[in-house]
Amino acid sequence: MNKVMSRTPHPRPRPRHRPPTRHDTRRPAGAPPRTPARRAVPPQPPRTVSGEAAGRSRPTDVFADRLLAVLSGQRPVHWMLRHTAGRAYDDLARLAARRPLRARGTRPVVRDIGYYVAGEGALEVFARIAAGDQLRALAFRLELGQDLRWRCTAVETGPQGRAVTS
């Protein structure tokens, strides 16, 4: 299907170097800007390996955080649709319905990540998930696609909720 959309240009184009600003008319001109209240967050252990670029995230870390958000109910399952391949999305949807990594009162966090290089372009990853005093397990497989993007091809949690794909 070919879709043609036409737009009328803005009378004055916005600069591309910064996002549009919001003008708050409720605040008087001399009032100081509001600052959000800060929550006490427990310190997280660094998840970088020596010799790796500090600002670059590893695919194991990114997918562990994404899967945790879905399996704890913080994000919907379809958020992972383009990041999965094969039957992994169906298994993830079944797992997410039970929310196996949800914790009452505390937000679960990834405490530790390890991985095994199963072959060229394939990683088998495990993560320890902490929520308060509980520790849970998450395992998943990542494969590098033809487009050089990592995709999750299998997901498994601890004994409470289990789904495995091959």
XYZ file of N, CA, C and O in Angstrom, residues 1 6 15 21 30 34-35 47 51 57 66 69 74 84 87 91 99 105 112 114 122 127 134 142 150 158:
104
model
N 0.847 -1.157 0.000
C 0.000 0.000 0.000
C 0.898 1.227 0.000
O 1.786 1.367 0.823
N 0.603 14.646 2.897
C 1.102 15.985 2.630
C 1.010 16.801 3.902
O 0.109 16.632 4.706
N 14.230 25.223 14.967
C 15.641 24.817 14.858
C 15.781 23.329 15.166
O 15.051 22.776 15.995
N 10.425 24.001 23.184
C 10.335 24.297 24.607
C 8.893 24.505 25.019
O 8.040 24.839 24.210
N 10.064 35.908 37.995
C 11.251 35.844 38.847
C 11.351 34.575 39.674
O 12.291 34.423 40.440
N 11.337 24.811 39.257
C 11.015 23.718 40.174
C 11.957 22.564 39.947
O 12.350 22.280 38.825
N 12.314 21.895 41.022
C 13.142 20.701 40.909
C 12.334 19.532 41.444
O 11.673 19.644 42.476
N 28.088 -2.167 35.697
C 27.967 -3.324 34.817
C 28.820 -3.138 33.573
O 28.405 -3.422 32.482
N 38.175 -2.151 30.026
C 38.578 -2.127 28.634
C 37.432 -1.814 27.692
O 37.630 -1.572 26.526
N 26.525 0.542 25.938
C 25.824 -0.527 26.632
C 25.999 -1.838 25.874
O 25.958 -1.863 24.651
N 15.294 -4.739 29.525
C 14.029 -4.767 28.775
C 13.146 -5.934 29.209
O 11.949 -5.770 29.425
N 11.647 -5.321 32.611
C 10.531 -4.372 32.575
C 9.240 -5.049 32.112
O 8.161 -4.781 32.648
N 6.080 -3.632 34.255
C 6.318 -2.200 34.087
C 6.101 -1.755 32.650
O 5.827 -0.591 32.398
N 12.455 -9.457 19.358
C 12.399 -10.907 19.518
C 12.345 -11.564 18.149
O 12.003 -10.936 17.155
N 9.707 -18.062 18.137
C 8.627 -18.242 19.110
C 8.862 -17.505 20.418
O 8.058 -17.596 21.338
N 6.256 -16.995 23.769
C 6.612 -17.472 25.108
C 6.732 -16.312 26.093
O 6.332 -16.429 27.246
N 3.484 -12.438 35.184
C 4.400 -11.481 35.819
C 5.310 -12.153 36.851
O 5.260 -11.837 38.042
N 5.971 -3.884 46.694
C 6.665 -2.910 47.526
C 7.981 -2.408 46.978
O 8.338 -1.268 47.172
N 23.136 -8.894 38.678
C 24.326 -9.505 38.100
C 23.958 -10.098 36.754
O 22.856 -10.601 36.575
N 25.673 -12.535 33.521
C 26.753 -13.339 32.974
C 26.305 -13.895 31.640
O 25.108 -13.953 31.347
N 25.850 -15.685 18.758
C 24.851 -16.226 19.686
C 25.384 -16.139 21.116
O 26.507 -16.558 21.402
N 20.743 -13.698 34.270
C 20.719 -12.488 35.095
C 20.115 -12.828 36.442
O 19.155 -13.604 36.518
N 14.414 -10.830 48.016
C 14.244 -11.976 47.122
C 15.242 -11.900 45.970
O 15.549 -10.829 45.470
N 20.373 -14.586 22.977
C 20.428 -13.511 21.984
C 21.141 -14.024 20.747
O 22.147 -14.722 20.855
N 20.761 -7.407 17.555
C 20.544 -8.525 18.461
C 19.056 -8.716 18.678
O 18.314 -7.763 18.842
N 12.747 -18.508 36.619
C 12.890 -19.551 37.630
C 11.736 -20.532 37.622
O 10.897 -20.526 36.728
